[in-house]
């Protein structure tokens, strides 16, 4: 049996480990509660409702509202107790028992107990709730039972390498708030702002948020149980889809942070007035995600050109990623070659990115039956169908637009006609959901260890799954399943290497790059740090604060 706990150390009283960093910040001489933290969102949000929301911005908001049994320590990467104060894992890894803190309340003042944890699992596993992405992971769990008022037991069906993470990070939903929607699941599925939890912040109206407001505003939770007062009175996000408008808003002092594009970043470093009132950071997050182009292999029930592996390989050979990194990203990125970070033990160091090679691409396309049959410079298949496709991208991302125009010209040299298709974010989400596109470019976030099941397993081509490109490889499925069932890390890593090699050969995505974060932050903000999980802005308990003399907003 392995155990975890939140034992305290001498000199810091009864402060749980998960609050220790925030507590230390609160003990500095210039610490003060108050003021606002104002940040931008680059796209509009469709919904803040947990389980049915699917974008990173909604997840960011939920970080401050919903809590889980465990949280990852940004320094050690080990698990600390949040709602849980102790836990044990059985020798076979199939049973995890959590002891919860008692006396905790949700943001409406109602008490939390183990029944809320059990309810959350039953709720998300209910087929009437539109949460297929969550069910794909939580299907590993046989049951979640409240065995006492503050004791809850997770029983797994089979060994799973992330069992503690899966159980420990499940957001805890209040049964008294969400339980009514079991009788009206469509109301829940179509809602835009049903958000309540036990976290340090809350919506003023947990049922009332709608996307047309253009902002998300959270207030401090007056019932928050934590030993450290959440420092900000208000957390505010403004939806500003145009990046130039974001920069203008930041310059005007109406935002507290701004993520710059490479060309902007180098220019802004020369802006003395801006530099005098900001702090800037450039870093490659240890958990940095990656940008990719996904080649849809089936559309409207029919195979596409990209169903042929040789075509997908050719598209990667035609994508000059080194030049993208050098000329568009100005070196503030690195070429990606797989879903695994080169700094992760999941990555096989013997693999190298495929280099730009137009002749190799032409050969592969020829082998796949594509030739310029009428001399017009565009390849056609055996039926005379020209190799023409649309590549969907988010319309307000200027760097991505530069990449698309660059690739359009590169692909044309090989006789491939790519039509860049700038698209609104809400429309992109609909296209993904319906798998109604030829090719699309997006990004996935990263993690300490990445589970690629949702993106690449054949079972996830179902509606609501994240295998948007209809990619299926039974061998990869087998390897992924084995890796996920292998608890021993030393035995698991060779399986991830094997999975990586299969993806490398199949090229279901053309993996573009991992980008550095280039961030400017208002100098009012204190305790800013880059941790092993990235910037500590979104770490909860909240670590940033503003000294009283620098407060800008008053509630």
Coordinates of N, CA and C in Angstrom, one line a residue, residues 357-526:
X357 N 11.9 18.1 -47.9 CA 12.5 17.4 -49.1 C 11.4 17.3 -50.2
X358 N 11.4 18.3 -51.1 CA 10.3 18.3 -52.1 C 10.4 17.1 -53.0
X359 N 11.6 16.6 -53.3 CA 11.8 15.5 -54.2 C 11.2 14.2 -53.6
X360 N 11.5 14.0 -52.3 CA 11.0 12.9 -51.6 C 9.4 13.0 -51.6
X361 N 8.9 14.2 -51.4 CA 7.4 14.3 -51.3 C 6.9 14.0 -52.7
X362 N 7.5 14.5 -53.8 CA 7.0 14.2 -55.1 C 7.0 12.7 -55.4
X363 N 8.0 12.0 -54.9 CA 8.1 10.5 -55.1 C 7.0 9.8 -54.4
X364 N 6.7 10.2 -53.2 CA 5.7 9.6 -52.4 C 4.3 9.9 -53.0
X365 N 4.1 11.1 -53.5 CA 2.8 11.4 -54.1 C 2.6 10.6 -55.4
X366 N 3.7 10.5 -56.1 CA 3.7 9.7 -57.4 C 3.3 8.2 -57.1
X367 N 4.0 7.7 -56.0 CA 3.7 6.3 -55.6 C 2.2 6.1 -55.2
X368 N 1.6 7.2 -54.7 CA 0.2 7.2 -54.3 C -0.7 7.4 -55.5
X369 N -0.2 7.6 -56.7 CA -1.0 7.8 -57.8 C -1.3 9.2 -58.3
X370 N -0.6 10.2 -57.7 CA -0.8 11.6 -58.1 C 0.2 12.0 -59.1
X371 N -0.3 12.5 -60.3 CA 0.5 13.0 -61.3 C -0.1 14.3 -61.9
X372 N 0.7 15.1 -62.6 CA 0.2 16.2 -63.3 C -0.2 15.7 -64.7
X373 N -1.5 15.3 -64.8 CA -1.9 14.7 -66.0 C -2.3 15.6 -67.2
X374 N -2.5 16.9 -66.9 CA -2.9 17.8 -67.9 C -1.9 19.0 -68.1
X375 N -0.8 18.9 -67.4 CA 0.2 19.9 -67.5 C -0.1 21.3 -67.0
X376 N -1.1 21.4 -66.1 CA -1.4 22.7 -65.5 C -0.7 23.0 -64.2
X377 N 0.2 22.1 -63.8 CA 1.0 22.3 -62.6 C 0.4 21.8 -61.3
X378 N -0.8 21.2 -61.4 CA -1.5 20.7 -60.3 C -1.6 19.2 -60.4
X379 N -1.3 18.4 -59.4 CA -1.4 17.0 -59.4 C -2.8 16.5 -59.4
X380 N -3.1 15.4 -60.1 CA -4.4 14.8 -60.1 C -4.3 13.3 -59.7
X381 N -5.4 12.8 -59.2 CA -5.4 11.3 -58.9 C -5.7 10.6 -60.2
X382 N -5.9 9.3 -60.1 CA -6.1 8.4 -61.3 C -7.4 8.8 -62.0
X383 N -8.4 9.4 -61.2 CA -9.7 9.8 -61.8 C -9.7 11.2 -62.3
X384 N -8.5 11.9 -62.3 CA -8.4 13.2 -62.7 C -8.8 14.3 -61.7
X385 N -9.0 13.9 -60.5 CA -9.4 14.8 -59.4 C -8.2 15.6 -59.0
X386 N -8.2 16.9 -59.1 CA -7.0 17.6 -58.6 C -6.7 17.5 -57.1
X387 N -5.5 17.5 -56.8 CA -5.1 17.5 -55.4 C -5.3 18.9 -54.8
X388 N -6.5 19.2 -54.4 CA -6.9 20.5 -53.9 C -7.6 20.3 -52.5
X389 N -7.2 21.1 -51.6 CA -7.9 21.0 -50.3 C -7.8 22.3 -49.5
X390 N -8.8 22.5 -48.6 CA -8.8 23.7 -47.7 C -8.1 23.3 -46.4
X391 N -7.4 24.3 -45.9 CA -6.8 24.1 -44.6 C -7.3 25.2 -43.6
X392 N -8.1 24.7 -42.7 CA -8.8 25.6 -41.7 C -7.9 26.1 -40.7
X393 N -8.0 27.4 -40.4 CA -7.2 28.0 -39.3 C -7.9 29.1 -38.6
X394 N -7.5 29.4 -37.4 CA -8.2 30.5 -36.6 C -7.8 31.8 -37.3
X395 N -8.9 32.6 -37.6 CA -8.7 33.8 -38.5 C -7.9 34.9 -37.8
X396 N -7.9 35.0 -36.5 CA -7.3 36.1 -35.8 C -5.9 35.9 -35.3
X397 N -5.3 34.7 -35.7 CA -3.9 34.4 -35.3 C -3.0 34.8 -36.4
X398 N -2.3 35.9 -36.3 CA -1.5 36.5 -37.4 C -0.3 35.6 -37.7
X399 N 0.3 35.0 -36.7 CA 1.4 34.1 -37.0 C 1.0 32.9 -37.8
X400 N -0.2 32.3 -37.4 CA -0.7 31.1 -38.1 C -1.1 31.5 -39.5
X401 N -1.6 32.7 -39.7 CA -1.9 33.2 -41.1 C -0.6 33.3 -41.9
X402 N 0.5 33.7 -41.3 CA 1.8 33.8 -42.0 C 2.2 32.3 -42.4
X403 N 2.1 31.4 -41.5 CA 2.4 30.0 -41.7 C 1.6 29.5 -42.9
X404 N 0.3 29.8 -42.9 CA -0.6 29.2 -43.9 C -0.2 29.8 -45.3
X405 N 0.1 31.0 -45.4 CA 0.5 31.6 -46.7 C 1.9 31.0 -47.2
X406 N 2.8 30.8 -46.2 CA 4.1 30.3 -46.5 C 3.9 28.8 -47.0
X407 N 3.0 28.0 -46.4 CA 2.8 26.7 -46.8 C 2.1 26.6 -48.1
X408 N 1.2 27.5 -48.3 CA 0.4 27.5 -49.6 C 1.4 27.5 -50.8
X409 N 2.4 28.4 -50.6 CA 3.4 28.5 -51.7 C 4.3 27.3 -51.8
X410 N 4.7 26.8 -50.6 CA 5.6 25.6 -50.6 C 4.8 24.4 -51.3
X411 N 3.6 24.2 -50.9 CA 2.9 23.0 -51.4 C 2.6 23.2 -52.9
X412 N 2.4 24.4 -53.4 CA 2.2 24.6 -54.8 C 3.4 24.2 -55.6
X413 N 4.6 24.3 -55.1 CA 5.8 23.9 -55.9 C 5.7 22.4 -56.2
X414 N 5.0 21.7 -55.4 CA 4.9 20.2 -55.7 C 3.6 19.8 -56.4
X415 N 2.9 20.8 -56.8 CA 1.6 20.6 -57.5 C 0.4 20.3 -56.6
X416 N 0.6 20.7 -55.3 CA -0.5 20.5 -54.3 C -1.2 21.9 -54.1
X417 N -2.5 22.0 -54.3 CA -3.2 23.2 -54.2 C -3.9 23.3 -52.9
X418 N -3.3 24.1 -52.0 CA -3.9 24.3 -50.6 C -4.5 25.7 -50.6
X419 N -5.8 25.7 -50.1 CA -6.5 26.9 -50.0 C -6.6 27.3 -48.5
X420 N -5.9 28.3 -48.0 CA -6.1 28.7 -46.6 C -7.5 29.1 -46.3
X421 N -8.1 28.7 -45.2 CA -9.4 29.0 -44.9 C -9.5 29.6 -43.5
X422 N -9.4 31.0 -43.4 CA -9.5 31.6 -42.1 C -10.9 31.5 -41.6
X423 N -11.1 31.1 -40.3 CA -12.3 30.7 -39.7 C -12.5 31.3 -38.3
X424 N -13.7 31.7 -38.0 CA -14.1 32.1 -36.6 C -13.9 30.9 -35.7
X425 N -13.6 31.2 -34.4 CA -13.4 30.1 -33.4 C -14.6 29.2 -33.3
X426 N -15.8 29.8 -33.1 CA -17.0 29.0 -32.9 C -17.3 28.1 -34.1
X427 N -17.0 28.6 -35.3 CA -17.2 27.8 -36.5 C -16.2 26.6 -36.5
X428 N -14.9 26.9 -36.1 CA -13.9 25.9 -36.0 C -14.4 24.7 -35.1
X429 N -14.9 25.1 -34.0 CA -15.4 24.0 -33.0 C -16.4 23.2 -33.7
X430 N -17.4 23.8 -34.4 CA -18.4 23.1 -35.1 C -17.9 22.2 -36.1
X431 N -16.9 22.7 -36.9 CA -16.3 21.8 -37.9 C -15.6 20.6 -37.3
X432 N -14.9 20.8 -36.2 CA -14.2 19.7 -35.5 C -15.2 18.7 -35.1
X433 N -16.3 19.2 -34.4 CA -17.3 18.3 -33.9 C -17.9 17.4 -35.0
X434 N -18.2 18.1 -36.1 CA -18.8 17.4 -37.2 C -17.8 16.6 -38.1
X435 N -16.5 16.8 -37.8 CA -15.4 16.3 -38.7 C -15.6 16.7 -40.1
X436 N -16.0 17.9 -40.3 CA -16.3 18.5 -41.6 C -15.3 19.4 -42.1
X437 N -14.1 18.9 -42.5 CA -13.0 19.7 -43.0 C -12.0 18.8 -43.7
X438 N -11.2 19.4 -44.6 CA -10.1 18.6 -45.2 C -8.9 18.5 -44.3
X439 N -8.4 19.6 -43.9 CA -7.3 19.7 -42.9 C -7.5 20.9 -42.0
X440 N -6.9 20.8 -40.9 CA -7.1 21.9 -39.9 C -5.8 22.0 -39.1
X441 N -5.5 23.2 -38.6 CA -4.4 23.4 -37.7 C -4.8 24.0 -36.4
X442 N -4.3 23.4 -35.4 CA -4.7 23.7 -34.0 C -3.5 23.4 -33.1
X443 N -3.7 23.5 -31.8 CA -2.6 23.1 -30.8 C -3.3 22.3 -29.7
X444 N -2.5 21.4 -29.2 CA -2.8 20.7 -28.0 C -1.9 21.1 -26.8
X445 N -2.5 21.2 -25.6 CA -1.7 21.5 -24.5 C -0.9 20.3 -24.1
X446 N 0.1 20.5 -23.3 CA 1.0 19.4 -22.8 C 0.7 19.0 -21.4
X447 N 1.5 18.1 -20.9 CA 1.4 17.6 -19.5 C 2.7 17.0 -19.0
X448 N 2.7 16.6 -17.8 CA 3.9 16.0 -17.2 C 4.2 14.7 -18.0
X449 N 3.1 13.9 -18.1 CA 3.2 12.7 -19.0 C 1.9 12.7 -19.8
X450 N 2.0 12.6 -21.1 CA 0.9 12.8 -22.0 C 0.3 11.5 -22.3
X451 N -1.0 11.4 -22.1 CA -1.9 10.2 -22.5 C -2.5 10.6 -23.9
X452 N -2.1 9.8 -24.9 CA -2.5 10.2 -26.3 C -3.7 9.4 -26.7
X453 N -4.4 8.8 -25.8 CA -5.5 7.9 -26.1 C -6.6 8.7 -26.8
X454 N -7.0 9.9 -26.3 CA -8.1 10.6 -26.9 C -7.8 11.1 -28.3
X455 N -6.6 11.4 -28.6 CA -6.3 12.0 -29.9 C -6.1 11.0 -31.0
X456 N -5.5 9.8 -30.6 CA -5.0 8.9 -31.6 C -5.6 7.5 -31.5
X457 N -6.4 7.1 -30.5 CA -6.9 5.8 -30.4 C -8.1 5.7 -31.3
X458 N -8.3 4.6 -32.0 CA -9.4 4.4 -33.0 C -10.8 4.6 -32.3
X459 N -10.9 4.2 -31.1 CA -12.2 4.3 -30.4 C -12.6 5.8 -30.3
X460 N -11.7 6.7 -30.4 CA -12.1 8.1 -30.2 C -12.4 8.8 -31.5
X461 N -12.7 8.1 -32.6 CA -13.3 8.7 -33.8 C -14.8 8.8 -33.7
X462 N -15.3 8.4 -32.6 CA -16.8 8.5 -32.4 C -17.2 9.9 -32.2
X463 N -18.5 10.3 -32.4 CA -18.9 11.7 -32.1 C -18.5 12.1 -30.7
X464 N -17.9 13.3 -30.6 CA -17.5 13.8 -29.3 C -16.1 13.4 -29.0
X465 N -15.5 12.5 -29.7 CA -14.1 12.1 -29.4 C -13.2 13.1 -30.0
X466 N -11.9 13.1 -29.5 CA -10.9 14.0 -30.0 C -10.1 13.5 -31.1
X467 N -10.4 12.3 -31.6 CA -9.7 11.9 -32.8 C -10.5 12.4 -34.0
X468 N -10.3 13.7 -34.2 CA -11.1 14.5 -35.2 C -10.8 14.1 -36.6
X469 N -9.6 13.4 -36.8 CA -9.1 13.2 -38.2 C -9.4 11.8 -38.7
X470 N -10.2 11.0 -37.9 CA -10.6 9.7 -38.3 C -9.4 8.8 -38.6
X471 N -8.4 8.9 -37.8 CA -7.2 8.1 -37.9 C -7.4 6.8 -37.1
X472 N -7.1 5.7 -37.8 CA -7.2 4.4 -37.1 C -6.0 3.5 -37.5
X473 N -5.4 3.0 -36.4 CA -4.3 2.0 -36.6 C -4.4 1.0 -35.5
X474 N -4.8 -0.2 -35.8 CA -5.0 -1.2 -34.7 C -3.7 -1.5 -33.9
X475 N -2.6 -1.5 -34.6 CA -1.3 -1.7 -33.8 C -1.1 -0.6 -32.8
X476 N -1.3 0.6 -33.2 CA -1.2 1.7 -32.3 C -2.2 1.6 -31.1
X477 N -3.4 1.2 -31.4 CA -4.4 1.0 -30.4 C -3.9 0.0 -29.3
X478 N -3.3 -1.1 -29.8 CA -2.8 -2.1 -28.9 C -1.7 -1.6 -28.0
X479 N -0.8 -0.8 -28.6 CA 0.4 -0.3 -27.9 C -0.1 0.8 -26.8
X480 N -1.0 1.6 -27.3 CA -1.5 2.6 -26.3 C -2.2 1.9 -25.1
X481 N -3.0 0.9 -25.4 CA -3.7 0.2 -24.4 C -2.7 -0.4 -23.4
X482 N -1.7 -1.0 -23.9 CA -0.6 -1.6 -23.1 C 0.1 -0.6 -22.2
X483 N 0.4 0.5 -22.8 CA 1.1 1.6 -22.1 C 0.3 2.1 -21.0
X484 N -1.0 2.3 -21.2 CA -1.9 2.9 -20.2 C -2.1 1.9 -19.1
X485 N -2.0 0.6 -19.3 CA -2.2 -0.4 -18.3 C -0.9 -0.8 -17.6
X486 N 0.2 -0.2 -18.0 CA 1.5 -0.5 -17.3 C 1.8 0.6 -16.3
X487 N 1.7 0.2 -15.0 CA 1.9 1.1 -13.9 C 3.4 1.5 -13.7
X488 N 4.3 0.5 -13.9 CA 5.7 0.7 -13.7 C 6.3 1.6 -14.8
X489 N 6.8 2.7 -14.4 CA 7.3 3.7 -15.4 C 8.4 3.2 -16.3
X490 N 9.4 2.4 -15.7 CA 10.5 1.9 -16.5 C 10.0 1.0 -17.6
X491 N 8.9 0.2 -17.3 CA 8.4 -0.7 -18.3 C 7.4 0.0 -19.3
X492 N 6.9 1.2 -18.9 CA 5.9 1.9 -19.7 C 6.6 2.7 -20.8
X493 N 7.8 3.3 -20.5 CA 8.4 4.2 -21.4 C 8.7 3.5 -22.8
X494 N 9.3 2.3 -22.8 CA 9.5 1.7 -24.1 C 8.2 1.5 -25.0
X495 N 7.1 1.4 -24.3 CA 5.8 1.3 -25.0 C 5.4 2.6 -25.6
X496 N 5.7 3.7 -24.9 CA 5.4 5.0 -25.4 C 6.4 5.3 -26.6
X497 N 7.6 4.8 -26.5 CA 8.5 4.9 -27.6 C 8.0 4.2 -28.9
X498 N 7.5 3.0 -28.7 CA 6.9 2.3 -29.8 C 5.7 3.0 -30.4
X499 N 4.8 3.5 -29.5 CA 3.7 4.3 -30.0 C 4.2 5.5 -30.8
X500 N 5.2 6.2 -30.3 CA 5.7 7.4 -31.0 C 6.3 7.0 -32.4
X501 N 6.9 5.9 -32.5 CA 7.5 5.5 -33.8 C 6.4 5.2 -34.8
X502 N 5.3 4.6 -34.3 CA 4.1 4.3 -35.2 C 3.5 5.6 -35.7
X503 N 3.4 6.6 -34.8 CA 2.8 7.9 -35.2 C 3.8 8.6 -36.1
X504 N 5.1 8.4 -35.9 CA 6.1 9.0 -36.7 C 6.0 8.5 -38.1
X505 N 5.8 7.2 -38.3 CA 5.7 6.6 -39.6 C 4.4 7.0 -40.3
X506 N 3.3 7.0 -39.5 CA 2.0 7.3 -40.1 C 1.7 8.7 -40.4
X507 N 2.3 9.6 -39.6 CA 2.1 11.1 -39.8 C 0.6 11.4 -39.9
X508 N -0.2 11.0 -38.9 CA -1.6 11.5 -38.9 C -1.8 13.0 -38.8
X509 N -0.8 13.6 -38.0 CA -0.6 15.0 -38.0 C 0.7 15.3 -38.6
X510 N 0.9 16.5 -39.2 CA 2.2 17.1 -39.3 C 2.4 17.9 -38.1
X511 N 3.3 17.5 -37.2 CA 3.6 18.2 -36.0 C 4.5 19.4 -36.4
X512 N 4.0 20.6 -36.1 CA 4.7 21.8 -36.5 C 5.7 22.2 -35.5
X513 N 5.4 22.6 -34.3 CA 6.3 23.2 -33.4 C 5.8 23.3 -32.0
X514 N 6.7 23.5 -31.1 CA 6.5 23.9 -29.7 C 7.0 25.3 -29.6
X515 N 6.1 26.2 -29.1 CA 6.5 27.6 -29.0 C 6.9 28.1 -27.6
X516 N 7.8 29.0 -27.6 CA 8.1 29.6 -26.3 C 7.0 30.6 -25.9
X517 N 6.8 30.8 -24.7 CA 5.9 31.8 -24.2 C 6.6 33.1 -24.1
X518 N 6.1 34.2 -24.6 CA 6.7 35.5 -24.6 C 5.7 36.5 -24.0
X519 N 5.9 36.8 -22.7 CA 4.8 37.4 -21.9 C 5.3 38.7 -21.3
X520 N 4.4 39.7 -21.3 CA 4.6 40.9 -20.6 C 3.6 41.0 -19.5
X521 N 4.0 41.4 -18.3 CA 3.1 41.4 -17.1 C 3.2 42.8 -16.5
X522 N 2.1 43.3 -16.1 CA 2.1 44.6 -15.4 C 3.0 44.5 -14.1
X523 N 3.8 45.5 -13.9 CA 4.7 45.5 -12.8 C 4.1 45.5 -11.4
X524 N 2.8 45.8 -11.4 CA 2.1 45.7 -10.1 C 2.1 44.3 -9.5
X525 N 2.1 43.3 -10.4 CA 2.0 42.0 -10.0 C 3.3 41.5 -9.3
X526 N 3.1 40.8 -8.2 CA 4.3 40.3 -7.4 C 4.2 38.8 -7.3

